[in-house]
Structure formats: structure tokens, C-alpha cells
PDB file of C-alpha atoms in Angstrom:
ATOM      1  CA  MET N1057      -0.009  -0.021   0.061  1.00 45.00           C
ATOM      2  CA  PRO N1058       1.404   3.405  -0.755  1.00 44.00           C
ATOM      3  CA  ASN N1059       2.665   5.413   2.083  1.00 41.00           C
ATOM      4  CA  VAL N1060       1.200   8.831   1.483  1.00 38.00           C
ATOM      5  CA  THR N1061       2.715  10.378   4.489  1.00 35.00           C
ATOM      6  CA  GLU N1062       6.163  10.223   2.943  1.00 33.00           C
ATOM      7  CA  GLY N1063       6.741  13.340   0.961  1.00 34.00           C
ATOM      8  CA  ARG N1064       4.463  15.496   3.048  1.00 35.00           C
ATOM      9  CA  VAL N1065       5.849  18.805   3.253  1.00 34.00           C
ATOM     10  CA  ALA N1066       4.827  20.309   6.532  1.00 38.00           C
ATOM     11  CA  ASP N1067       3.898  19.792  10.090  1.00 40.00           C
ATOM     12  CA  ALA N1068       2.582  16.138  10.551  1.00 37.00           C
ATOM     13  CA  ALA N1069       0.713  17.122  13.691  1.00 38.00           C
ATOM     14  CA  THR N1070      -1.510  19.525  11.824  1.00 42.00           C
ATOM     15  CA  GLY N1071      -1.511  17.553   8.572  1.00 43.00           C
ATOM     16  CA  VAL N1072      -0.983  20.530   6.229  1.00 44.00           C
ATOM     17  CA  ARG N1073      -0.992  19.899   2.544  1.00 48.00           C
ATOM     18  CA  LEU N1074      -2.541  17.108   0.628  1.00 47.00           C
ATOM     19  CA  ALA N1075       0.579  15.843  -1.062  1.00 47.00           C
ATOM     20  CA  THR N1076       3.648  16.825  -2.790  1.00 47.00           C
ATOM     21  CA  ARG N1077       4.010  16.337  -6.514  1.00 45.00           C
ATOM     22  CA  SER N1078       5.976  13.220  -5.985  1.00 46.00           C
ATOM     23  CA  ASP N1079       3.183  11.309  -4.152  1.00 56.00           C
ATOM     24  CA  GLU N1080       0.309  12.403  -6.240  1.00 64.00           C
ATOM     25  CA  SER N1081       0.404   9.070  -8.005  1.00 72.00           C
ATOM     26  CA  ASP N1082       0.482   7.265  -4.711  1.00 76.00           C
ATOM     27  CA  LEU N1083      -2.643   9.201  -3.616  1.00 78.00           C
ATOM     28  CA  ARG N1084      -4.290   8.134  -6.881  1.00 82.00           C
ATOM     29  CA  GLU N1085      -3.409   4.490  -6.087  1.00 86.00           C
ATOM     30  CA  LEU N1086      -4.560   4.868  -2.550  1.00 88.00           C
ATOM     31  CA  THR N1087      -7.980   6.201  -3.853  1.00 88.00           C
ATOM     32  CA  SER N1088      -8.262   3.327  -6.205  1.00 89.00           C
ATOM     33  CA  LEU N1089      -7.646   0.784  -3.453  1.00 91.00           C
ATOM     34  CA  ALA N1090     -10.241   2.777  -1.212  1.00 91.00           C
ATOM     35  CA  VAL N1091     -12.832   2.607  -3.925  1.00 90.00           C
ATOM     36  CA  ARG N1092     -12.476  -1.119  -4.199  1.00 90.00           C
ATOM     37  CA  GLY N1093     -13.167  -1.240  -0.457  1.00 90.00           C
ATOM     38  CA  ASP N1094      -9.699  -1.642   1.178  1.00 92.00           C
ATOM     39  CA  ARG N1095     -10.357  -0.623   4.681  1.00 92.00           C
ATOM     40  CA  ALA N1096      -6.827   0.446   5.421  1.00 93.00           C
ATOM     41  CA  ALA N1097      -6.775   2.628   2.356  1.00 92.00           C
ATOM     42  CA  ILE N1098     -10.020   4.228   3.221  1.00 92.00           C
ATOM     43  CA  GLU N1099      -8.729   4.961   6.599  1.00 92.00           C
ATOM     44  CA  SER N1100      -5.512   6.409   5.298  1.00 92.00           C
ATOM     45  CA  LEU N1101      -7.398   8.416   2.665  1.00 90.00           C
ATOM     46  CA  LEU N1102      -9.756   9.896   5.147  1.00 89.00           C
ATOM     47  CA  GLY N1103      -6.924  10.787   7.509  1.00 90.00           C
ATOM     48  CA  HIS N1104      -5.229  12.510   4.607  1.00 87.00           C
ATOM     49  CA  LEU N1105      -8.081  14.475   3.516  1.00 89.00           C
ATOM     50  CA  ARG N1106      -9.990  15.271   6.732  1.00 91.00           C
ATOM     51  CA  PRO N1107      -7.732  18.076   8.101  1.00 92.00           C
ATOM     52  CA  MET N1108      -8.102  20.062   4.987  1.00 92.00           C
ATOM     53  CA  VAL N1109     -11.919  19.557   5.005  1.00 94.00           C
ATOM     54  CA  VAL N1110     -12.022  20.664   8.570  1.00 94.00           C
ATOM     55  CA  ARG N1111     -10.105  23.793   7.821  1.00 94.00           C
ATOM     56  CA  TYR N1112     -12.254  24.529   4.844  1.00 95.00           C
ATOM     57  CA  CYS N1113     -15.470  24.146   6.793  1.00 94.00           C
ATOM     58  CA  ARG N1114     -14.135  26.273   9.625  1.00 93.00           C
ATOM     59  CA  ALA N1115     -12.935  28.997   7.204  1.00 93.00           C
ATOM     60  CA  ARG N1116     -16.275  29.167   5.485  1.00 93.00           C
ATOM     61  CA  LEU N1117     -18.601  28.695   8.439  1.00 91.00           C
ATOM     62  CA  GLY N1118     -16.732  30.324  11.310  1.00 89.00           C
ATOM     63  CA  ARG N1119     -17.380  29.991  15.046  1.00 85.00           C
ATOM     64  CA  VAL N1120     -20.816  29.772  16.766  1.00 82.00           C
ATOM     65  CA  SER N1121     -20.785  30.882  20.494  1.00 77.00           C
ATOM     66  CA  GLY N1122     -16.991  30.850  20.248  1.00 78.00           C
ATOM     67  CA  HIS N1123     -16.763  27.289  19.090  1.00 83.00           C
ATOM     68  CA  TYR N1124     -16.408  25.323  15.789  1.00 89.00           C
ATOM     69  CA  HIS N1125     -18.928  22.728  16.580  1.00 88.00           C
ATOM     70  CA  ILE N1126     -21.154  23.436  13.574  1.00 90.00           C
ATOM     71  CA  ALA N1127     -18.195  23.738  11.116  1.00 93.00           C
ATOM     72  CA  ASP N1128     -16.702  20.588  12.556  1.00 93.00           C
ATOM     73  CA  ASP N1129     -20.014  18.719  12.284  1.00 93.00           C
ATOM     74  CA  VAL N1130     -20.346  19.767   8.749  1.00 95.00           C
ATOM     75  CA  ALA N1131     -16.783  18.440   8.055  1.00 95.00           C
ATOM     76  CA  GLN N1132     -17.827  15.206   9.586  1.00 94.00           C
ATOM     77  CA  GLU N1133     -20.795  15.103   7.236  1.00 95.00           C
ATOM     78  CA  VAL N1134     -18.529  15.677   4.335  1.00 96.00           C
ATOM     79  CA  CYS N1135     -16.369  12.827   5.441  1.00 94.00           C
ATOM     80  CA  ILE N1136     -19.334  10.507   5.756  1.00 94.00           C
ATOM     81  CA  ALA N1137     -20.679  11.600   2.426  1.00 94.00           C
ATOM     82  CA  VAL N1138     -17.286  10.920   0.834  1.00 93.00           C
ATOM     83  CA  LEU N1139     -17.272   7.450   2.352  1.00 91.00           C
ATOM     84  CA  SER N1140     -20.762   6.737   1.246  1.00 92.00           C
ATOM     85  CA  ALA N1141     -19.962   7.931  -2.357  1.00 91.00           C
ATOM     86  CA  LEU N1142     -16.699   5.950  -2.667  1.00 89.00           C
ATOM     87  CA  PRO N1143     -18.043   2.771  -4.088  1.00 88.00           C
ATOM     88  CA  ARG N1144     -19.749   4.770  -6.788  1.00 88.00           C
ATOM     89  CA  TYR N1145     -16.577   7.057  -7.437  1.00 88.00           C
ATOM     90  CA  ARG N1146     -15.102   6.828 -10.894  1.00 84.00           C
ATOM     91  CA  ASP N1147     -11.698   8.149 -11.676  1.00 79.00           C
ATOM     92  CA  MET N1148     -12.195  10.518 -14.628  1.00 78.00           C
ATOM     93  CA  GLY N1149      -8.653  11.857 -14.570  1.00 75.00           C
ATOM     94  CA  ARG N1150      -9.282  14.625 -11.990  1.00 76.00           C
ATOM     95  CA  PRO N1151      -7.738  14.382  -8.566  1.00 77.00           C
ATOM     96  CA  PHE N1152      -9.922  12.876  -5.695  1.00 84.00           C
ATOM     97  CA  ALA N1153      -9.589  16.116  -3.828  1.00 84.00           C
ATOM     98  CA  SER N1154     -11.707  17.895  -6.397  1.00 85.00           C
ATOM     99  CA  PHE N1155     -14.355  15.262  -5.731  1.00 88.00           C
ATOM    100  CA  VAL N1156     -14.092  15.777  -1.963  1.00 92.00           C
ATOM    101  CA  PHE N1157     -14.128  19.575  -2.051  1.00 92.00           C
ATOM    102  CA  GLY N1158     -17.135  19.500  -4.456  1.00 90.00           C
ATOM    103  CA  ILE N1159     -18.954  17.672  -1.817  1.00 93.00           C
ATOM    104  CA  ALA N1160     -17.618  20.020   0.934  1.00 94.00           C
ATOM    105  CA  SER N1161     -18.778  23.110  -1.071  1.00 93.00           C
ATOM    106  CA  HIS N1162     -22.332  21.725  -1.236  1.00 93.00           C
ATOM    107  CA  LYS N1163     -22.434  20.752   2.390  1.00 94.00           C
ATOM    108  CA  VAL N1164     -21.246  24.223   3.428  1.00 94.00           C
ATOM    109  CA  ALA N1165     -23.841  25.893   1.206  1.00 92.00           C
ATOM    110  CA  ASP N1166     -26.553  23.753   2.683  1.00 92.00           C
ATOM    111  CA  ALA N1167     -25.427  24.694   6.288  1.00 91.00           C
ATOM    112  CA  LEU N1168     -25.275  28.327   5.346  1.00 89.00           C
ATOM    113  CA  ARG N1169     -28.860  28.115   3.963  1.00 86.00           C
ATOM    114  CA  SER N1170     -30.310  26.340   6.944  1.00 82.00           C
ATOM    115  CA  SER N1171     -28.291  28.423   9.414  1.00 65.00           C
ATOM    116  CA  VAL N1172     -29.730  26.222  12.233  1.00 55.00           C
ATOM    117  CA  ARG N1173     -27.672  27.511  15.165  1.00 51.00           C
ATOM    118  CA  SER N1174     -29.315  26.267  18.247  1.00 51.00           C
ATOM    119  CA  ALA N1175     -27.892  24.360  21.184  1.00 50.00           C
ATOM    120  CA  VAL N1176     -24.037  24.290  21.378  1.00 52.00           C
ATOM    121  CA  PRO N1177     -22.652  21.421  23.548  1.00 53.00           C
ATOM    122  CA  THR N1178     -20.342  22.537  26.229  1.00 53.00           C
ATOM    123  CA  GLN N1179     -16.889  20.957  26.636  1.00 55.00           C
ATOM    124  CA  ASP N1180     -16.026  18.539  29.365  1.00 56.00           C
ATOM    125  CA  LEU N1181     -14.182  19.917  32.392  1.00 56.00           C
ATOM    126  CA  PRO N1182     -10.432  19.491  31.898  1.00 55.00           C
ATOM    127  CA  ASP N1183      -8.636  16.987  34.068  1.00 62.00           C
ATOM    128  CA  GLY N1184      -5.225  18.995  33.929  1.00 63.00           C
ATOM    129  CA  PRO N1185      -3.949  22.351  33.234  1.00 63.00           C
ATOM    130  CA  ASP N1186      -5.136  23.969  30.012  1.00 60.00           C
ATOM    131  CA  GLU N1187      -2.210  24.519  27.593  1.00 61.00           C
ATOM    132  CA  ARG N1188      -4.248  26.567  25.140  1.00 61.00           C
ATOM    133  CA  PRO N1189      -3.861  30.343  24.714  1.00 62.00           C
ATOM    134  CA  GLY N1190      -5.330  32.390  27.425  1.00 64.00           C
ATOM    135  CA  PRO N1191      -8.732  34.332  27.264  1.00 64.00           C
ATOM    136  CA  GLU N1192      -7.198  37.674  26.005  1.00 71.00           C
ATOM    137  CA  GLU N1193      -5.125  35.970  23.276  1.00 68.00           C
ATOM    138  CA  THR N1194      -8.003  33.841  22.303  1.00 68.00           C
ATOM    139  CA  VAL N1195     -10.300  36.871  22.009  1.00 74.00           C
ATOM    140  CA  VAL N1196      -7.795  38.833  19.995  1.00 75.00           C
ATOM    141  CA  ARG N1197      -7.348  35.907  17.648  1.00 76.00           C
ATOM    142  CA  TYR N1198     -11.027  35.402  17.423  1.00 81.00           C
ATOM    143  CA  ILE N1199     -11.741  39.016  16.505  1.00 87.00           C
ATOM    144  CA  GLU N1200      -8.931  39.081  13.914  1.00 88.00           C
ATOM    145  CA  ALA N1201     -10.273  35.880  12.236  1.00 90.00           C
ATOM    146  CA  GLN N1202     -13.763  37.232  12.214  1.00 90.00           C
ATOM    147  CA  HIS N1203     -12.569  40.351  10.663  1.00 92.00           C
ATOM    148  CA  ALA N1204     -10.746  38.330   8.069  1.00 93.00           C
ATOM    149  CA  ARG N1205     -13.923  36.357   7.315  1.00 93.00           C
ATOM    150  CA  ALA N1206     -15.899  39.519   6.978  1.00 94.00           C
ATOM    151  CA  LEU N1207     -13.524  40.998   4.406  1.00 95.00           C
ATOM    152  CA  LEU N1208     -13.089  37.693   2.581  1.00 96.00           C
ATOM    153  CA  SER N1209     -16.970  37.602   2.232  1.00 94.00           C
ATOM    154  CA  ARG N1210     -16.784  40.789   0.276  1.00 95.00           C
ATOM    155  CA  LEU N1211     -14.733  39.231  -2.356  1.00 96.00           C
ATOM    156  CA  PRO N1212     -16.405  37.668  -5.503  1.00 96.00           C
ATOM    157  CA  GLU N1213     -17.133  33.954  -4.674  1.00 94.00           C
ATOM    158  CA  HIS N1214     -14.555  32.525  -6.965  1.00 95.00           C
ATOM    159  CA  GLN N1215     -11.765  34.673  -5.387  1.00 97.00           C
ATOM    160  CA  ARG N1216     -12.836  33.682  -1.846  1.00 96.00           C
ATOM    161  CA  GLU N1217     -13.142  30.128  -2.711  1.00 96.00           C
ATOM    162  CA  LEU N1218      -9.625  30.126  -4.252  1.00 97.00           C
ATOM    163  CA  LEU N1219      -7.981  31.801  -1.190  1.00 97.00           C
ATOM    164  CA  ILE N1220      -9.612  29.497   1.227  1.00 96.00           C
ATOM    165  CA  LEU N1221      -8.647  26.379  -0.649  1.00 96.00           C
ATOM    166  CA  ARG N1222      -5.130  27.574  -1.391  1.00 95.00           C
ATOM    167  CA  VAL N1223      -4.164  29.241   1.966  1.00 95.00           C
ATOM    168  CA  VAL N1224      -6.557  27.940   4.627  1.00 94.00           C
ATOM    169  CA  SER N1225      -7.018  24.412   3.434  1.00 93.00           C
ATOM    170  CA  GLY N1226      -3.463  24.382   2.484  1.00 91.00           C
ATOM    171  CA  LEU N1227      -3.634  23.114  -1.142  1.00 91.00           C
ATOM    172  CA  SER N1228      -0.847  23.739  -3.662  1.00 90.00           C
ATOM    173  CA  ALA N1229      -1.524  25.913  -6.779  1.00 92.00           C
ATOM    174  CA  GLU N1230      -1.748  22.627  -8.750  1.00 90.00           C
ATOM    175  CA  GLU N1231      -4.298  21.057  -6.318  1.00 88.00           C
ATOM    176  CA  THR N1232      -6.272  24.193  -6.141  1.00 92.00           C
ATOM    177  CA  GLY N1233      -6.371  24.312  -9.908  1.00 92.00           C
ATOM    178  CA  ASN N1234      -7.538  20.713 -10.104  1.00 87.00           C
ATOM    179  CA  VAL N1235     -10.427  21.548  -7.654  1.00 89.00           C
ATOM    180  CA  LEU N1236     -11.497  24.680  -9.401  1.00 92.00           C
ATOM    181  CA  GLY N1237     -10.852  23.591 -13.080  1.00 90.00           C
ATOM    182  CA  MET N1238      -8.001  25.936 -13.660  1.00 93.00           C
ATOM    183  CA  SER N1239      -4.355  25.546 -14.674  1.00 95.00           C
ATOM    184  CA  PRO N1240      -1.716  26.236 -12.031  1.00 94.00           C
ATOM    185  CA  GLY N1241      -0.751  29.341 -13.835  1.00 96.00           C
ATOM    186  CA  ALA N1242      -4.157  30.653 -13.925  1.00 97.00           C
ATOM    187  CA  VAL N1243      -4.458  29.908 -10.112  1.00 97.00           C
ATOM    188  CA  ARG N1244      -1.247  31.993  -9.507  1.00 96.00           C
ATOM    189  CA  VAL N1245      -2.546  34.928 -11.446  1.00 97.00           C
ATOM    190  CA  ALA N1246      -5.880  34.713  -9.953  1.00 97.00           C
ATOM    191  CA  GLN N1247      -4.646  34.515  -6.281  1.00 97.00           C
ATOM    192  CA  HIS N1248      -2.485  37.468  -6.900  1.00 96.00           C
ATOM    193  CA  ARG N1249      -5.539  39.409  -8.051  1.00 96.00           C
ATOM    194  CA  ALA N1250      -7.581  38.083  -5.174  1.00 97.00           C
ATOM    195  CA  LEU N1251      -5.051  39.178  -2.662  1.00 95.00           C
ATOM    196  CA  ALA N1252      -4.853  42.669  -4.261  1.00 95.00           C
ATOM    197  CA  ARG N1253      -8.571  42.832  -3.957  1.00 96.00           C
ATOM    198  CA  LEU N1254      -8.557  41.850  -0.331  1.00 96.00           C
ATOM    199  CA  ARG N1255      -5.737  44.330   0.249  1.00 94.00           C
ATOM    200  CA  GLN N1256      -7.790  47.166  -1.294  1.00 94.00           C
ATOM    201  CA  ILE N1257     -10.816  46.207   0.795  1.00 94.00           C
ATOM    202  CA  ALA N1258      -8.826  46.156   3.983  1.00 92.00           C
ATOM    203  CA  GLU N1259      -7.182  49.561   3.249  1.00 90.00           C
ATOM    204  CA  LEU N1260     -10.480  51.197   2.444  1.00 89.00           C
ATOM    205  CA  GLU N1261     -11.964  49.912   5.543  1.00 84.00           C
ATOM    206  CA  SER N1262      -9.072  51.226   7.702  1.00 79.00           C
ATOM    207  CA  ILE N1263      -9.500  54.671   6.031  1.00 74.00           C
ATOM    208  CA  ALA N1264     -13.314  54.705   6.571  1.00 63.00           C
TER     209      ALA N1264
ATOM    210  CA  MET L1037       2.167  40.252 -18.521  1.00 62.00           C
ATOM    211  CA  THR L1038       5.153  42.626 -17.727  1.00 71.00           C
ATOM    212  CA  ALA L1039       8.136  41.511 -15.891  1.00 73.00           C
ATOM    213  CA  HIS L1040       7.300  43.482 -12.892  1.00 75.00           C
ATOM    214  CA  VAL L1041       3.790  41.982 -12.690  1.00 73.00           C
ATOM    215  CA  GLU L1042       5.383  38.549 -13.123  1.00 78.00           C
ATOM    216  CA  ASP L1043       7.737  39.196 -10.231  1.00 82.00           C
ATOM    217  CA  ASP L1044       4.798  40.328  -8.050  1.00 85.00           C
ATOM    218  CA  THR L1045       2.733  37.306  -9.012  1.00 91.00           C
ATOM    219  CA  ALA L1046       5.677  34.897  -8.214  1.00 91.00           C
ATOM    220  CA  LEU L1047       6.257  36.712  -4.852  1.00 88.00           C
ATOM    221  CA  THR L1048       2.656  36.344  -3.984  1.00 91.00           C
ATOM    222  CA  ASP L1049       2.764  32.703  -4.797  1.00 93.00           C
ATOM    223  CA  THR L1050       5.666  32.192  -2.561  1.00 89.00           C
ATOM    224  CA  VAL L1051       4.123  33.838   0.414  1.00 89.00           C
ATOM    225  CA  LEU L1052       0.756  32.052  -0.124  1.00 92.00           C
ATOM    226  CA  ASP L1053       2.629  28.755  -0.512  1.00 91.00           C
ATOM    227  CA  ALA L1054       4.469  29.346   2.695  1.00 89.00           C
ATOM    228  CA  LEU L1055       1.148  30.240   4.385  1.00 90.00           C
ATOM    229  CA  ALA L1056      -0.407  27.045   3.030  1.00 91.00           C
ATOM    230  CA  ARG L1057       2.424  24.959   4.314  1.00 89.00           C
ATOM    231  CA  ARG L1058       2.246  26.944   7.670  1.00 87.00           C
ATOM    232  CA  GLU L1059       5.964  27.514   7.094  1.00 80.00           C
ATOM    233  CA  ILE L1060       6.342  31.285   6.858  1.00 62.00           C
ATOM    234  CA  VAL L1061       9.721  32.518   7.510  1.00 57.00           C
ATOM    235  CA  GLU L1062      10.376  35.964   8.862  1.00 59.00           C
ATOM    236  CA  SER L1063      13.897  36.327   7.807  1.00 55.00           C
ATOM    237  CA  ASP L1064      15.192  39.763   6.708  1.00 53.00           C
ATOM    238  CA  ALA L1065      16.935  38.064   3.861  1.00 52.00           C
ATOM    239  CA  ASP L1066      13.747  36.856   2.283  1.00 59.00           C
ATOM    240  CA  PRO L1067      12.148  39.264  -0.192  1.00 59.00           C
ATOM    241  CA  ALA L1068       8.866  37.913   0.792  1.00 60.00           C
ATOM    242  CA  VAL L1069       9.153  39.431   4.237  1.00 62.00           C
ATOM    243  CA  ARG L1070       7.877  42.834   3.000  1.00 64.00           C
ATOM    244  CA  LEU L1071       4.562  41.102   2.276  1.00 66.00           C
ATOM    245  CA  LEU L1072       4.245  39.974   5.810  1.00 67.00           C
ATOM    246  CA  SER L1073       3.173  43.481   6.779  1.00 75.00           C
ATOM    247  CA  ASP L1074       0.670  43.434   3.975  1.00 85.00           C
ATOM    248  CA  PRO L1075      -2.813  43.845   5.485  1.00 89.00           C
ATOM    249  CA  ALA L1076      -4.216  41.008   3.205  1.00 91.00           C
ATOM    250  CA  ILE L1077      -1.603  38.559   4.338  1.00 90.00           C
ATOM    251  CA  ARG L1078      -2.116  39.544   7.980  1.00 88.00           C
ATOM    252  CA  LEU L1079      -5.813  38.817   7.630  1.00 90.00           C
ATOM    253  CA  LEU L1080      -5.129  35.390   6.038  1.00 93.00           C
ATOM    254  CA  ARG L1081      -2.566  34.591   8.749  1.00 90.00           C
ATOM    255  CA  ALA L1082      -5.166  35.366  11.393  1.00 90.00           C
ATOM    256  CA  LEU L1083      -7.752  33.163   9.684  1.00 93.00           C
ATOM    257  CA  VAL L1084      -5.263  30.340   9.392  1.00 92.00           C
ATOM    258  CA  ALA L1085      -4.123  30.543  13.092  1.00 90.00           C
ATOM    259  CA  ASP L1086      -7.773  30.504  14.149  1.00 90.00           C
ATOM    260  CA  VAL L1087      -8.800  27.706  11.945  1.00 91.00           C
ATOM    261  CA  ASP L1088      -5.815  25.498  12.801  1.00 88.00           C
ATOM    262  CA  GLU L1089      -6.297  25.628  16.618  1.00 75.00           C
ATOM    263  CA  THR L1090      -3.545  23.437  18.029  1.00 54.00           C
ATOM    264  CA  GLY L1091      -4.466  19.796  18.211  1.00 47.00           C
ATOM    265  CA  GLU L1092      -8.177  20.266  17.346  1.00 50.00           C
ATOM    266  CA  VAL L1093      -7.730  19.747  13.589  1.00 52.00           C
ATOM    267  CA  ALA L1094      -5.420  16.783  13.947  1.00 45.00           C
ATOM    268  CA  ASP L1095      -7.566  15.047  16.714  1.00 45.00           C
ATOM    269  CA  TYR L1096     -10.895  15.896  15.247  1.00 45.00           C
ATOM    270  CA  ARG L1097     -13.262  13.058  15.996  1.00 40.00           C
ATOM    271  CA  LEU L1098     -11.813  10.568  13.585  1.00 39.00           C
ATOM    272  CA  SER L1099     -12.932   7.856  15.876  1.00 40.00           C
ATOM    273  CA  SER L1100     -16.561   8.783  15.404  1.00 42.00           C
ATOM    274  CA  VAL L1101     -16.489   8.499  11.602  1.00 44.00           C
ATOM    275  CA  SER L1102     -17.374   4.957  10.260  1.00 43.00           C
ATOM    276  CA  ILE L1103     -14.831   3.853   7.858  1.00 45.00           C
ATOM    277  CA  THR L1104     -17.086   1.197   6.211  1.00 49.00           C
ATOM    278  CA  PRO L1105     -18.471   2.389   2.825  1.00 48.00           C
ATOM    279  CA  SER L1106     -21.892   1.613   1.954  1.00 48.00           C
ATOM    280  CA  THR L1107     -22.505  -1.113  -0.563  1.00 49.00           C
TER     281      THR L1107
END
């Protein structure tokens, strides 16, 4: 079975990046095994894709009452939908990630439409010291991230989607292009324009 | 596309790629450093930091997802 963790370019703890160019063929083989019902391949594939799906959903849906429960639940729905659709998946030459993010995009749109934001479960009481950032740092980060989301929402949809996939989900220009149906070169030009637009919006807001 | 625009596009790609890899380097020798004070990059970094939340993404409830595909 291909080892897709080899060649990963960044922090293994956070699972950043789908794959380097060198293991794209391994990922394709892994997908092929998963489609045929190989449990280890399915688990490996899911472990590979899940962090990116979580980031994508979190970036698009944001926090509710300070938590990512809704976004994480949608990410879980995406994973389940991918698993359910696996037996029917046919490799048409496009990377599996484009199939996954297609599902994710629809699930996020459904969640935004329904906007059912009722009860939010509380966390269990911790058994030991809490190593996470303190309340002040958490609030500052939360405000900055909300500001980022607000400004991103003012970009045209294709530019917002491109920046979220490329930067937040952590896809390469090639992978982003595969998901959005663009060449890597077109992604690089489009991301440059999207960033310029975001910069313009941020600067206009700071003046106002 | 002019050489100047091509340079800027390549620089943007370098910085966004580093952000995507969570590997941004704040070295004075790096020409991409000037982009780090860019308001758009700051916004994206804030969003990335918030979305990543140490541990939560990596640990995210894998155990509760069935790995058995439907038939």
C-alpha cells in the first residue's frame, strides 16, 4: 500500500498539505484501493483529507458561540458523504480532492442556507492544566479571524473560494487548480488578483 | 504580462505557498518578508491561526466516523 505520509511537506501534527507532486500518483493509487473497499486505504485516505476539509469548513462557516462545533459537524458530514460515495466514485482523470471539495462546497452551502444554530454542546471539564492560549489571546485571535472572514465575504465568490482552498485548506496551486478547473498558472494569477482585491478592501476599511 | 507583474505574481505565490504549508519564515533576507506586513496577508494569517487551533484539527473526532463504505 502506498505510504502517502512520505513526501508530505509540513507539520505532521496539523496535517498540512494534501501531497507533494511526488506522491500524487500514490494518492491516486490509494484512492483506487479505497474505492475497491480496502479498509486500510479508506482509513488512510480519510486521515489524509480530513484536516483540509475541517479547515475549509471552519474558514467558510466560522465559529458559533466561540466554538467550531457547527463547522466540525459539517466537516464530519462531508467525510461521511465521501465514504458513502466511494463505491460509486469513478476516476475521470481529476484528482480525488476535487471530488471531496465539491462535496464540501455543497455541504457548506446547505449549512449556510439552513443556518440552524441552536444548542451548542459545552466541553467537558479538563482533568489537567489547560495549555491553550489564554482568554485575552483567544479573544484577539477570534476578533482578527472574524474580521478576516468579513472581508473575505466581500470578495467575489470565486476569489474567496480560491484563497480559502489555497491558503486555509493548504492546497498547492496545482491542487487548487484541479479543484477549481484551472491551470496552476491561472491559479497563480488569480490568487495575486484576489490578494490585491482583499488588500484594497482592507485598506479602504481602515481609512473609513 | 510585464516582468514587474510577473515578479509580483511569483512573490505572492511564494508567500501564499508558505502560508499554505504553515511555514512562513520571517527572515530579513527573504524578499517575501515585506509582504508579511501586507494587511491582506495579516488577515489570512489570522484566519489560518484561528482555523488551525492546535491539536483540534489533527484530533478531530476521527474515531466517530465510520470507515465502512456503503455497498
